[in-house]
Tab-separated table of C-alpha atoms and ligand atoms in Angstrom:
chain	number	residue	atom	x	y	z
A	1	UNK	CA	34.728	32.570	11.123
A	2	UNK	CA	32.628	34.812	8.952
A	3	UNK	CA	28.879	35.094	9.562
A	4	UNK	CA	26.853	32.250	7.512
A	5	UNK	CA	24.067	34.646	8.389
A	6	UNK	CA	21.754	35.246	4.631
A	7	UNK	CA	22.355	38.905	3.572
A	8	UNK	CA	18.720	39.292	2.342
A	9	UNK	CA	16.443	39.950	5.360
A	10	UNK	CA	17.760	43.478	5.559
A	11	UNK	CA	16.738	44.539	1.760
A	12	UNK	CA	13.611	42.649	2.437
A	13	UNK	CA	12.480	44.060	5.545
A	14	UNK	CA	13.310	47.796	4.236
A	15	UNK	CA	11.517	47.438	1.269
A	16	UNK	CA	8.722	45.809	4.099
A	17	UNK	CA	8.972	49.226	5.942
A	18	UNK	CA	8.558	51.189	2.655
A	19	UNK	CA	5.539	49.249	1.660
A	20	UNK	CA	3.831	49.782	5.257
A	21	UNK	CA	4.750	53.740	4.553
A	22	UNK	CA	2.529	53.524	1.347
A	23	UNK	CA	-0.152	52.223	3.256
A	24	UNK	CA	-0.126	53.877	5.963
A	25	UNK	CA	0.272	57.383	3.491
A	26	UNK	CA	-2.549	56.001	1.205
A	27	UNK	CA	-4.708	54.919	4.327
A	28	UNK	CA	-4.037	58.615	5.675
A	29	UNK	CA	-5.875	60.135	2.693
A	30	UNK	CA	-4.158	58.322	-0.015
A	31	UNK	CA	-0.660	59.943	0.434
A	32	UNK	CA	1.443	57.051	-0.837
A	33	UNK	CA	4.506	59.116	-2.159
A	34	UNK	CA	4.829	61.134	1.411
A	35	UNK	CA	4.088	57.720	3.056
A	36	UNK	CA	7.043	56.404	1.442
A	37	UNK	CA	9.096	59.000	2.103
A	38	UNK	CA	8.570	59.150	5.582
A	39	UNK	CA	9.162	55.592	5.836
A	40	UNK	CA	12.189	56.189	4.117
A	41	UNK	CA	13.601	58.813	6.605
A	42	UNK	CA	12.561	56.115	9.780
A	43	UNK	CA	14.566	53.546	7.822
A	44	UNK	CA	17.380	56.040	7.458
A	45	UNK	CA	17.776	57.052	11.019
A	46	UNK	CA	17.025	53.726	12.459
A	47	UNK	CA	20.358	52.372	10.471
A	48	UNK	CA	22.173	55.176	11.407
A	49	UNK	CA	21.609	54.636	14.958
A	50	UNK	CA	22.154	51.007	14.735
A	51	UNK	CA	25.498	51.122	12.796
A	52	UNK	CA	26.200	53.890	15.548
A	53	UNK	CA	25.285	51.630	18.604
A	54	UNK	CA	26.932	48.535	16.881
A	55	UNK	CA	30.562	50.120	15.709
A	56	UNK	CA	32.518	49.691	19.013
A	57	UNK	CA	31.230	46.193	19.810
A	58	UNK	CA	32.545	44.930	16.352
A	59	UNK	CA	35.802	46.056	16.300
A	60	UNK	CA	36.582	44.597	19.982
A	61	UNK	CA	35.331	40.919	19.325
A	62	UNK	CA	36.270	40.828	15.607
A	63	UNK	CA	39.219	39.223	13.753
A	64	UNK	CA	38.385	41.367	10.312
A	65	UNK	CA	37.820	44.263	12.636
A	66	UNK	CA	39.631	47.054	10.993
A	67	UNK	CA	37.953	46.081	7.476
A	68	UNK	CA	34.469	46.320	9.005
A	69	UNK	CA	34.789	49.155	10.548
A	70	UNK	CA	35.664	51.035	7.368
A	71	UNK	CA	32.381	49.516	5.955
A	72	UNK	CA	30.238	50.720	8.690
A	73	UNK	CA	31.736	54.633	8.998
A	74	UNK	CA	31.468	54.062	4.952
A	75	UNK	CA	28.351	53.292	5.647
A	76	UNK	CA	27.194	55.477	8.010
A	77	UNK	CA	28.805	58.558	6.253
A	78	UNK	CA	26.475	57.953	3.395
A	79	UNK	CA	23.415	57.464	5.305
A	80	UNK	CA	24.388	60.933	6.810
A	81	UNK	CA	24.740	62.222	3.590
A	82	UNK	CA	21.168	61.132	2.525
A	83	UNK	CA	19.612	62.739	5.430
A	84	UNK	CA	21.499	65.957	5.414
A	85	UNK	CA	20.574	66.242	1.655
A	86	UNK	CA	16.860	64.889	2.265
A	87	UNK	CA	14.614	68.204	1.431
A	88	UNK	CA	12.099	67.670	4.290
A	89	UNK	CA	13.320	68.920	7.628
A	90	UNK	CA	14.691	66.213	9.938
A	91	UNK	CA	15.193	66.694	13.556
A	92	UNK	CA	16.046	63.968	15.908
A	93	UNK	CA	15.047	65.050	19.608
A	94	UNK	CA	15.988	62.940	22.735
A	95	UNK	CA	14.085	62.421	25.847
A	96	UNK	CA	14.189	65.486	27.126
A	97	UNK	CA	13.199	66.975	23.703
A	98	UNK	CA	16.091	67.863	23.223
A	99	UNK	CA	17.778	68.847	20.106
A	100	UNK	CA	20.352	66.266	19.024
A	101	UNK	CA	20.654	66.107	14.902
A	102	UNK	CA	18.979	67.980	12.371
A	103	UNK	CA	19.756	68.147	8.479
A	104	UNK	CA	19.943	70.982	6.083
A	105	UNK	CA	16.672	71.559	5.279
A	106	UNK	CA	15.575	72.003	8.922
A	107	UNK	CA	18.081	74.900	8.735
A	108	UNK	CA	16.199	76.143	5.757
A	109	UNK	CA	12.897	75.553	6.934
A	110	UNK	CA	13.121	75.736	10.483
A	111	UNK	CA	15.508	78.506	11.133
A	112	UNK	CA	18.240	76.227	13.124
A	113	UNK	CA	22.020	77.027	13.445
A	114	UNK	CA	24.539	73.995	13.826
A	115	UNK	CA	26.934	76.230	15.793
A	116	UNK	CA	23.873	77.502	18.380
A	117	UNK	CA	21.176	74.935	18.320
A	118	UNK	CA	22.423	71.363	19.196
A	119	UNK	CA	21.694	70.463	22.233
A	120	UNK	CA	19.335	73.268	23.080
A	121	UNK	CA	15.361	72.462	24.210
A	122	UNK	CA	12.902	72.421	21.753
A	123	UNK	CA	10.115	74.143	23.055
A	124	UNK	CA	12.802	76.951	24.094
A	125	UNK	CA	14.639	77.352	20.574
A	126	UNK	CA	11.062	77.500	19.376
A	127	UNK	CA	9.398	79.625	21.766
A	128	UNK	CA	7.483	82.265	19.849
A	129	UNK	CA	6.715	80.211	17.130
A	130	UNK	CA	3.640	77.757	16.270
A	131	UNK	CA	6.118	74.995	16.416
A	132	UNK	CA	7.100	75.395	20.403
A	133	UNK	CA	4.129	73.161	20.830
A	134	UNK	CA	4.095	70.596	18.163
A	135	UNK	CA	5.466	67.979	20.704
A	136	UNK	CA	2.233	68.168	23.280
A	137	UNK	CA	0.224	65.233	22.296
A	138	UNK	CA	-3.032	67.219	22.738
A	139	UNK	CA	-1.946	69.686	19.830
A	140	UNK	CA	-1.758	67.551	17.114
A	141	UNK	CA	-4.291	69.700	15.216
A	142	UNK	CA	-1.714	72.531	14.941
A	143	UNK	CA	0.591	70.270	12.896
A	144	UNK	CA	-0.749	71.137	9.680
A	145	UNK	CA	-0.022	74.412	7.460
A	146	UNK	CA	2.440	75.861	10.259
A	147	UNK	CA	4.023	78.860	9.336
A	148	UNK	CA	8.167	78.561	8.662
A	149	UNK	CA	10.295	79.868	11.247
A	150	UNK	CA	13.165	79.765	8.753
A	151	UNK	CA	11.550	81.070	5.410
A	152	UNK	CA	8.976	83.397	5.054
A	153	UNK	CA	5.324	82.633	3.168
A	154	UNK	CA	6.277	79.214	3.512
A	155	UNK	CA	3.885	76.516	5.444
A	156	UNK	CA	4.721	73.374	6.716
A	157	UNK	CA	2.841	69.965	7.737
A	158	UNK	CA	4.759	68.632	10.467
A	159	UNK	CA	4.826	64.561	11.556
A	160	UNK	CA	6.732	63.018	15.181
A	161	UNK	CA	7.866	59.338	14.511
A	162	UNK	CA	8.330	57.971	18.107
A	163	UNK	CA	11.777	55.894	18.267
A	164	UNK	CA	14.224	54.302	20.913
A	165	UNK	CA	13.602	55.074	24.421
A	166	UNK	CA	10.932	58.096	23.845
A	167	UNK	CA	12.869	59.743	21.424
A	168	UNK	CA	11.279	61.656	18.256
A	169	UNK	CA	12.363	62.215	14.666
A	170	UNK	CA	10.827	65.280	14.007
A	171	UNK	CA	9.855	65.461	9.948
A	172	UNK	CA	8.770	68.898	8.586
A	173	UNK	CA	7.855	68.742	4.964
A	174	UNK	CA	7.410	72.625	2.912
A	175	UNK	CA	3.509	72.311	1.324
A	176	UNK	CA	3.300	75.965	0.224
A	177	UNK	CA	3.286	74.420	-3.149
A	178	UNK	CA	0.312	72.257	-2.149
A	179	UNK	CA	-1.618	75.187	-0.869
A	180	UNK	CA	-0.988	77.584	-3.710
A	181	UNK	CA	-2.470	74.714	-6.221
A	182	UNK	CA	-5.549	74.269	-3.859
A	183	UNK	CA	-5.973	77.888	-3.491
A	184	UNK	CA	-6.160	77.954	-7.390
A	185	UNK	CA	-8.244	75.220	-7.605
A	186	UNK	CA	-11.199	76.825	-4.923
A	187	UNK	CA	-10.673	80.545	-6.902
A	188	UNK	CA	-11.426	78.332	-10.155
A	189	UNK	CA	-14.344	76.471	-9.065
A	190	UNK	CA	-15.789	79.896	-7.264
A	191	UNK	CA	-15.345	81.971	-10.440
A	192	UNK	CA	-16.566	79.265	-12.771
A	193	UNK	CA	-19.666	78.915	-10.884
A	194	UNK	CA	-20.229	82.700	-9.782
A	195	UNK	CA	-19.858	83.268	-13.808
A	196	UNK	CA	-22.388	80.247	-14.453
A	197	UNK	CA	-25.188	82.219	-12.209
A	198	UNK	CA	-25.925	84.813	-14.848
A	199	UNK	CA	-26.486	83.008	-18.026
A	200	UNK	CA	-28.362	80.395	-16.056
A	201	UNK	CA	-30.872	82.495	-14.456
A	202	UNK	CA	-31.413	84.023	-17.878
A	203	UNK	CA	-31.977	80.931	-19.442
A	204	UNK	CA	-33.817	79.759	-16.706
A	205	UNK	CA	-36.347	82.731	-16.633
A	206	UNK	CA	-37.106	82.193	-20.246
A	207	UNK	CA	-38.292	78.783	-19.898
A	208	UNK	CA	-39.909	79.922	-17.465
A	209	UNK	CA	-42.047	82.463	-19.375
A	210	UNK	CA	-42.515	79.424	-22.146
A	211	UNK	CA	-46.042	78.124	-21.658
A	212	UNK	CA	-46.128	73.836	-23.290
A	213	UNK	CA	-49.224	74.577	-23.634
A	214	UNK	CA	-48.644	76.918	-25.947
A	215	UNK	CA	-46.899	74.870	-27.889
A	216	UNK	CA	-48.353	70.766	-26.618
A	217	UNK	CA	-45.622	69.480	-29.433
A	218	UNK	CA	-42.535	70.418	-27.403
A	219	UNK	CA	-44.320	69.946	-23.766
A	220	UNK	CA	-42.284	67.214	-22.967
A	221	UNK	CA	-38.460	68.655	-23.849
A	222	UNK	CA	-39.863	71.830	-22.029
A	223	UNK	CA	-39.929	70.108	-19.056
A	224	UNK	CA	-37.571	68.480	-19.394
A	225	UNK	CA	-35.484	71.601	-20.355
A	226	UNK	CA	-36.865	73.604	-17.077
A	227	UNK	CA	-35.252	70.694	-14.563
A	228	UNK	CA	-32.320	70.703	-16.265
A	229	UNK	CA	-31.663	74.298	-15.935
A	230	UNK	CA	-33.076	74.240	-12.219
A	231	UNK	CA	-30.972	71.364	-11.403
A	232	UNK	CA	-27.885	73.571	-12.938
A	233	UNK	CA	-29.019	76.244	-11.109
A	234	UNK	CA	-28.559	74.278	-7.483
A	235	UNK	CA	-25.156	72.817	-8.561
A	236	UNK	CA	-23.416	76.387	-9.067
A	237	UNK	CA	-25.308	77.560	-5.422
A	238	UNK	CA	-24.139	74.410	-3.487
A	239	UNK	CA	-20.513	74.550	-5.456
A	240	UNK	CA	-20.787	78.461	-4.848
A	241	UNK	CA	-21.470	77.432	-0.595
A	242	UNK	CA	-18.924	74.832	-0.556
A	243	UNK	CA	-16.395	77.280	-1.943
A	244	UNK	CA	-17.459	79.811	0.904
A	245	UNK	CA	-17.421	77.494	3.422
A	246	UNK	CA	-13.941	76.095	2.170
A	247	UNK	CA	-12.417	79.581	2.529
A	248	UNK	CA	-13.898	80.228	6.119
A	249	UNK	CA	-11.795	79.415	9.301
A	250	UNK	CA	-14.068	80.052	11.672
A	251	UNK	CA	-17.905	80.927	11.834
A	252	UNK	CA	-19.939	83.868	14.003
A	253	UNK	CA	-20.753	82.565	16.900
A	254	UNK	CA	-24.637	83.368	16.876
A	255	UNK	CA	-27.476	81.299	19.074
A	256	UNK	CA	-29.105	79.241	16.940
A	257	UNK	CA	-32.549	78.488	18.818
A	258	UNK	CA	-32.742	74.266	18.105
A	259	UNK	CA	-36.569	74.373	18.813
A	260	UNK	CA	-37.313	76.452	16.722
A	261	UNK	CA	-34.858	75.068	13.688
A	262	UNK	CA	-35.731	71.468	14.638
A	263	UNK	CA	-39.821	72.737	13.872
A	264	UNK	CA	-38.412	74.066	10.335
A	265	UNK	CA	-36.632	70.844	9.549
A	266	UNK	CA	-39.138	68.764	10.536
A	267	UNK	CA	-42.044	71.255	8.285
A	268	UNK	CA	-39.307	70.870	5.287
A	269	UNK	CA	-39.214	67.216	5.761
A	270	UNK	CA	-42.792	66.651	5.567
A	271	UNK	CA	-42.971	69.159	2.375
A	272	UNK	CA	-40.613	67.434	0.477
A	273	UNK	CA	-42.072	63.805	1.263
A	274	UNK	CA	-45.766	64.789	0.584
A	275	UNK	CA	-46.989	62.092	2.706
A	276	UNK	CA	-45.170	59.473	1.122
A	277	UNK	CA	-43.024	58.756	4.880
A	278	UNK	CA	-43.595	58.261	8.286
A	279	UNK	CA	-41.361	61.423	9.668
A	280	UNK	CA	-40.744	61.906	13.355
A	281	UNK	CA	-39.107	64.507	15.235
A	282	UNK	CA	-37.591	63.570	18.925
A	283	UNK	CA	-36.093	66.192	20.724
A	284	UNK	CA	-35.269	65.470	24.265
A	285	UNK	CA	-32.552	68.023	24.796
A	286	UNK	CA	-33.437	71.560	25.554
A	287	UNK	CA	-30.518	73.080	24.351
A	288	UNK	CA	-29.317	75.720	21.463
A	289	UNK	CA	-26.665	75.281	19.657
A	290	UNK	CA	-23.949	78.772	19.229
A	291	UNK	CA	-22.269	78.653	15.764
A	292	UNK	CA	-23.939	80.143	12.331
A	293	UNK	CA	-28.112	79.644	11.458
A	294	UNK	CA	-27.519	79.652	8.329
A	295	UNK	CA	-25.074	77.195	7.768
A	296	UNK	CA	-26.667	75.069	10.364
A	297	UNK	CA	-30.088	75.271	8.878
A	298	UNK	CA	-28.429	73.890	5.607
A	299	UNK	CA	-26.132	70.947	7.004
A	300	UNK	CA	-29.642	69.927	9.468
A	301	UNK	CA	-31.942	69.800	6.711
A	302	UNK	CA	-29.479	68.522	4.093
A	303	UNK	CA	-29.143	65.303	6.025
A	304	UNK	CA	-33.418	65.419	5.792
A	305	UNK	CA	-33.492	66.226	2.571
A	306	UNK	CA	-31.352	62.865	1.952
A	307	UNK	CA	-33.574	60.754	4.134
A	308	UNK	CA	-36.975	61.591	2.225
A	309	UNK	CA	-35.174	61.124	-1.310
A	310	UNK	CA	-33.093	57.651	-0.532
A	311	UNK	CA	-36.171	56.300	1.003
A	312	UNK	CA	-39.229	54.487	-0.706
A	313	UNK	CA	-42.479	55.517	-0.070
A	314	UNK	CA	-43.974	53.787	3.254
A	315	UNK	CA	-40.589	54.338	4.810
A	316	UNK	CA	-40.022	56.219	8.120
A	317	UNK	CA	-37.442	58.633	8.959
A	318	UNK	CA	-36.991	60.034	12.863
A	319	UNK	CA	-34.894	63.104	13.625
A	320	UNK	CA	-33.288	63.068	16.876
A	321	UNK	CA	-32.008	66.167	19.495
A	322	UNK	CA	-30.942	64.503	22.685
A	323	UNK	CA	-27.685	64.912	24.755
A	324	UNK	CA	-24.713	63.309	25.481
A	325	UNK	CA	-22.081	62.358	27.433
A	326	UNK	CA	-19.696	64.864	25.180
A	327	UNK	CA	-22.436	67.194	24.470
A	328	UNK	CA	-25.499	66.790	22.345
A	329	UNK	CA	-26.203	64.667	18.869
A	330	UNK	CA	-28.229	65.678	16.241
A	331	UNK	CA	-29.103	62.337	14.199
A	332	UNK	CA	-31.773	61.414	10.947
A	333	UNK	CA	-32.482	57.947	10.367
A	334	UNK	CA	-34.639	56.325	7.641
A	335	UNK	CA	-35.119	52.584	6.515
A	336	UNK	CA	-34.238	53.285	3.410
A	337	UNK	CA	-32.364	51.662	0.696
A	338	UNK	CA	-29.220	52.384	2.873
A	339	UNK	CA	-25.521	52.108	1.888
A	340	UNK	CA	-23.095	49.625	1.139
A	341	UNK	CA	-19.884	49.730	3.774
A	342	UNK	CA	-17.297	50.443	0.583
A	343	UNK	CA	-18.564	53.496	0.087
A	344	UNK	CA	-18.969	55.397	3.887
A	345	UNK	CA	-15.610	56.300	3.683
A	346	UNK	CA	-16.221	58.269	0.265
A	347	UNK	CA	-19.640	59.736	0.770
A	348	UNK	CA	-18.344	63.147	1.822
A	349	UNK	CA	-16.670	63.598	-1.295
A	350	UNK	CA	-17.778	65.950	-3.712
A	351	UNK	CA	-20.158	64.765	-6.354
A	352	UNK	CA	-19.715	61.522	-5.098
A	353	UNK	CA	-22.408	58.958	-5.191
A	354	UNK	CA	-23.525	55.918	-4.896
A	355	UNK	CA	-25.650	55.309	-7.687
A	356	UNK	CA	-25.380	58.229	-10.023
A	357	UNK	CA	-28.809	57.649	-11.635
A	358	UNK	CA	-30.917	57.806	-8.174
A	359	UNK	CA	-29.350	60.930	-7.038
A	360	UNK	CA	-30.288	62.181	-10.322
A	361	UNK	CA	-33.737	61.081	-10.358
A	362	UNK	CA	-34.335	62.416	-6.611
A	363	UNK	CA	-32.546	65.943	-7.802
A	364	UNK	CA	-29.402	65.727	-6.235
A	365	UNK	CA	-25.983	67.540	-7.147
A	366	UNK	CA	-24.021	65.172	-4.916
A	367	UNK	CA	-22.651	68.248	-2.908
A	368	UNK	CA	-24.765	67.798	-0.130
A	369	UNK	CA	-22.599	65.863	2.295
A	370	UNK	CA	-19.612	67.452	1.358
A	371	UNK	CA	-21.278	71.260	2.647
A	372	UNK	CA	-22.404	68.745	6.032
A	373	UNK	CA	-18.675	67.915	6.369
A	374	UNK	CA	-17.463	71.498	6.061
A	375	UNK	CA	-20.119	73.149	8.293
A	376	UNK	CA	-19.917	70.497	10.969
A	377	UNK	CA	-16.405	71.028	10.498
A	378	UNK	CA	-16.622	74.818	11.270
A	379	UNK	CA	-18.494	73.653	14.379
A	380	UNK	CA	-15.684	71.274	15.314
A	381	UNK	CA	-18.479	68.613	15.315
A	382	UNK	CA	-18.018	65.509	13.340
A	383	UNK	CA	-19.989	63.301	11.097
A	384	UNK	CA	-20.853	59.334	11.761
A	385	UNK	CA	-22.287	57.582	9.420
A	386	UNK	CA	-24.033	54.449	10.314
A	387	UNK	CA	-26.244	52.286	7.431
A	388	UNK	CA	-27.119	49.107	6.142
A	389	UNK	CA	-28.423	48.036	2.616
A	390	UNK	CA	-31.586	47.179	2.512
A	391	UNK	CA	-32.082	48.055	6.141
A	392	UNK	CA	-31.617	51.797	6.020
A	393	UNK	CA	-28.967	55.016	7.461
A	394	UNK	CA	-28.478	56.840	10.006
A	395	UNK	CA	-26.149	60.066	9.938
A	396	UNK	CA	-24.729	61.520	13.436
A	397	UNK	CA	-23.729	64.807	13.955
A	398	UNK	CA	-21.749	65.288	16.898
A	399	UNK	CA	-21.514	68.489	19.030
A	400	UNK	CA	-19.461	69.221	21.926
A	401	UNK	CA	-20.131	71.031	24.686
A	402	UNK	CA	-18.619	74.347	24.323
A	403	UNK	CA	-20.921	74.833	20.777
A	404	UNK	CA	-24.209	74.362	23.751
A	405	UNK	CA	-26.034	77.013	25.430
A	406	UNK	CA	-29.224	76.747	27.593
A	407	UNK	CA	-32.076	77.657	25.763
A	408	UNK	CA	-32.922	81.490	26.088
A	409	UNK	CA	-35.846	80.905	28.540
A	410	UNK	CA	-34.119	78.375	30.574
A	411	UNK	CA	-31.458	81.397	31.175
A	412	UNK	CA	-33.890	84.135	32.812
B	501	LIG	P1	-26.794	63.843	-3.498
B	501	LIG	O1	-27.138	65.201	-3.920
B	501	LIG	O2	-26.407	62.924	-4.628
B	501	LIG	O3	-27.809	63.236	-2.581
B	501	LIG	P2	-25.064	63.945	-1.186
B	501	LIG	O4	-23.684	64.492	-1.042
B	501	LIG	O5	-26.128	64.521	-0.329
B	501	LIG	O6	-25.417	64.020	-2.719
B	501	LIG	O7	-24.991	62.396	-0.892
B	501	LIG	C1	-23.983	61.620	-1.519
B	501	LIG	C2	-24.496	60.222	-1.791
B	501	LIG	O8	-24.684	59.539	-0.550
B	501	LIG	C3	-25.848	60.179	-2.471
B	501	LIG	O9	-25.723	60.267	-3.875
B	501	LIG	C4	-26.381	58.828	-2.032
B	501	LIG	O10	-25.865	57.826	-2.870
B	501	LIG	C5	-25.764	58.635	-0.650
B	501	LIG	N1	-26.719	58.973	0.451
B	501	LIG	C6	-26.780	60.118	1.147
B	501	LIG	N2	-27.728	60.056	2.095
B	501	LIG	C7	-28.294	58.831	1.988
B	501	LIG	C8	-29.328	58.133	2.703
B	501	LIG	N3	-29.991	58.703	3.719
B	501	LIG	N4	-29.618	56.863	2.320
B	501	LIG	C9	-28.970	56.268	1.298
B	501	LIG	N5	-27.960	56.882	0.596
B	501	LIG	C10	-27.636	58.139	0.933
């Protein structure tokens, strides 16, 4: 007798699985189409291997047995045919990580031979290459912007779907394109602003030399003139800093004495509130930090900087130094007007804010978290955020231990 089974949970559940790609790809940093895609492949090779598995067992038990059958190598032929065609690389590897299917692309991308490669271990065929090592858990950092085996100049962001008993679809997708556009992008914003320094220090110097009292009538737009152009003047440095930064992989490894940089926060911090906070420096852990003054000095006191402007007057803000059990924190906290939980997420955005019209006010260019991000980044420390409306913030910077030395002192 025929199945009486309903045909639709199939359709349903892949268009279930495609859905859960897009938000898992727009979760990931709002990658819906790739998210999709992916799920796409996962559906792909799960069927396959399902129609594979299921084949035999059909046409033993079944009455309509040589009919079905048809369907399902119909079936399966085309589902082969979508993968082999798919433009990402697709490799299926078994247990042993071992190679056992791979499409076209992967022969493109990845360099691999149907006559040579099936069958062969993947950290072998790949020895030599960034890729022999994409399979070690602790390496996921390495999976992005990997340089092609198969084509040259071409980089590729790789992803492992874990399947069946410890098996991995291996899904390498070409994002040269992606880079080039990006790389564009950064050279754009760098030359706009590095162009926008010249005429605005002109202008600015001008005003500068204009005296309102001089001329009492336009006092007010002269002022109003002079923080315009200053504030101009501190969106093409931080853009011009976030631009370096962006470019840099790495950063000198110089000791950056924390005593002596906390005592310059902590001096900047009380300039900038003129006595309008409670500010308190706690630094319990002797230790320097190795990595770049500079950029450390700006990411430290940017996070101050933030404190004293978001909040009120007869707020306090403490800075802490103290170690941990991963290495050392560096944390500001105010009771300020704090932050609503919607927007953490965003905050290290560029020029992104949470109300527009108070970073204004406090002379803001809404860069400031974003040149955090990407110095603490350089650092491989990371940023937690921690705040409460109406109750205040508190941002974390987290260090680990290889970026700690003993003070100099301590050493002798
Ligand atoms: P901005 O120059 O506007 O301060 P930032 O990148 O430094 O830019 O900060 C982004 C936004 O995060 C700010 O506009 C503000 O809305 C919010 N923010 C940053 N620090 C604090 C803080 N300590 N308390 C409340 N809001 C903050």
């Amino acid at each position: 007798m025929p199945s009486s089974k309903p045909s639709w949970p199939l359709p349903a559940l892949l268009l279930a699985g495609l859905g859960v790609g897009a938000l898992a790809g727009w979760l990931v940093g709002g990658h819906v189409t790739a998210g999709i895609a992916m799920a796409a492949i996962a559906e792909v090779v799960v069927l396959l291997i399902h129609i594979h598995r299921s084949a035999p067992a059909t046409t033993t038990v079944d009455a309509s047995a040589p009919r079905k059958s048809r369907l399902l190598a119909s079936h399966l032929r085309d589902l082969r045919a979508t993968a082999r065609q798919w433009p990402d690389a697709v490799v299926i590897l078994d247990e042993e990580q071992r190679i056992r299917w791979f499409n076209r692309a992967a022969e493109t991308l990845l360099g691999l031979r149907r006559t040579t490669d099936r069958g062969t271990q993947w950290p072998d065929r790949m020895a030599g290459t960034e890729l022999a090592r994409c399979l070690d858990p602790d390496v996921a950092e390495l999976l992005h912007e990997i340089a092609a085996p198969g084509q040259a100049d071409s980089l590729l962001s790789i992803d492992l779907l874990p399947f069946g008993d410890r098996q991995q679809l291996l899904l390498a997708r070409d994002v040269s394109h992606i880079n080039r556009l990006e790389q564009i992008r950064r050279d754009f914003v760098a030359n706009v602003s590095h162009e926008l320094r010249t005429p605005l220090t002109v202008i600015h110097g001008y005003l500068e030399l204009l005296d309102p009292e001089d001329v009492p009538e336009l006092a007010p737009v002269l002022t109003e003139m002079r923080a315009q152009s200053r504030r101009m003047g501190q969106i093409v440095e931080d853009l011009l800093t976030l631009s370096r930064l962006e470019t840099q992989h790495d950063v000198t490894d110089e000791r950056v004495p924390m005593a002596a940089l906390l005592a310059i926060v902590h001096k900047e911090a009380l300039a900038l509130s003129q006595g309008r906070h409670q500010i308190v420096l706690e630094a319990t852990a002797a230790l320097d930090l190795l990595g770049s003054p500079r950029d450390l000095h700006s990411a430290l006191s940017n996070l101050v900087s933030n404190a004293v402007r978001y909040t009120p007057a007869g707020g306090s803000i403490t800075i802490r130094w103290q170690r941990t059990p991963e290495g050392a924190l560096y944390s500001v906290s105010d009771t300020g007007f704090g932050i609503p939980a919607a927007h953490l997420a965003r905050l290290t955005e560029r020029f992104y804010r949470v109300s527009s019209s108070r970073s204004r006010e406090t002379g803001g260019t809404g860069l400031g978290l974003s040149i955090v991000k990407h110095v603490l980044n350089l650092h491989q420390a990371r940023l937690q955020i921690d705040s409460a409306p109406g109750v205040g913030s508190t941002f974390v910077c987290h260090f680990g231990r290889a970026r700690l030395l003993p003070p100099e002192h301590a050493q002798a």
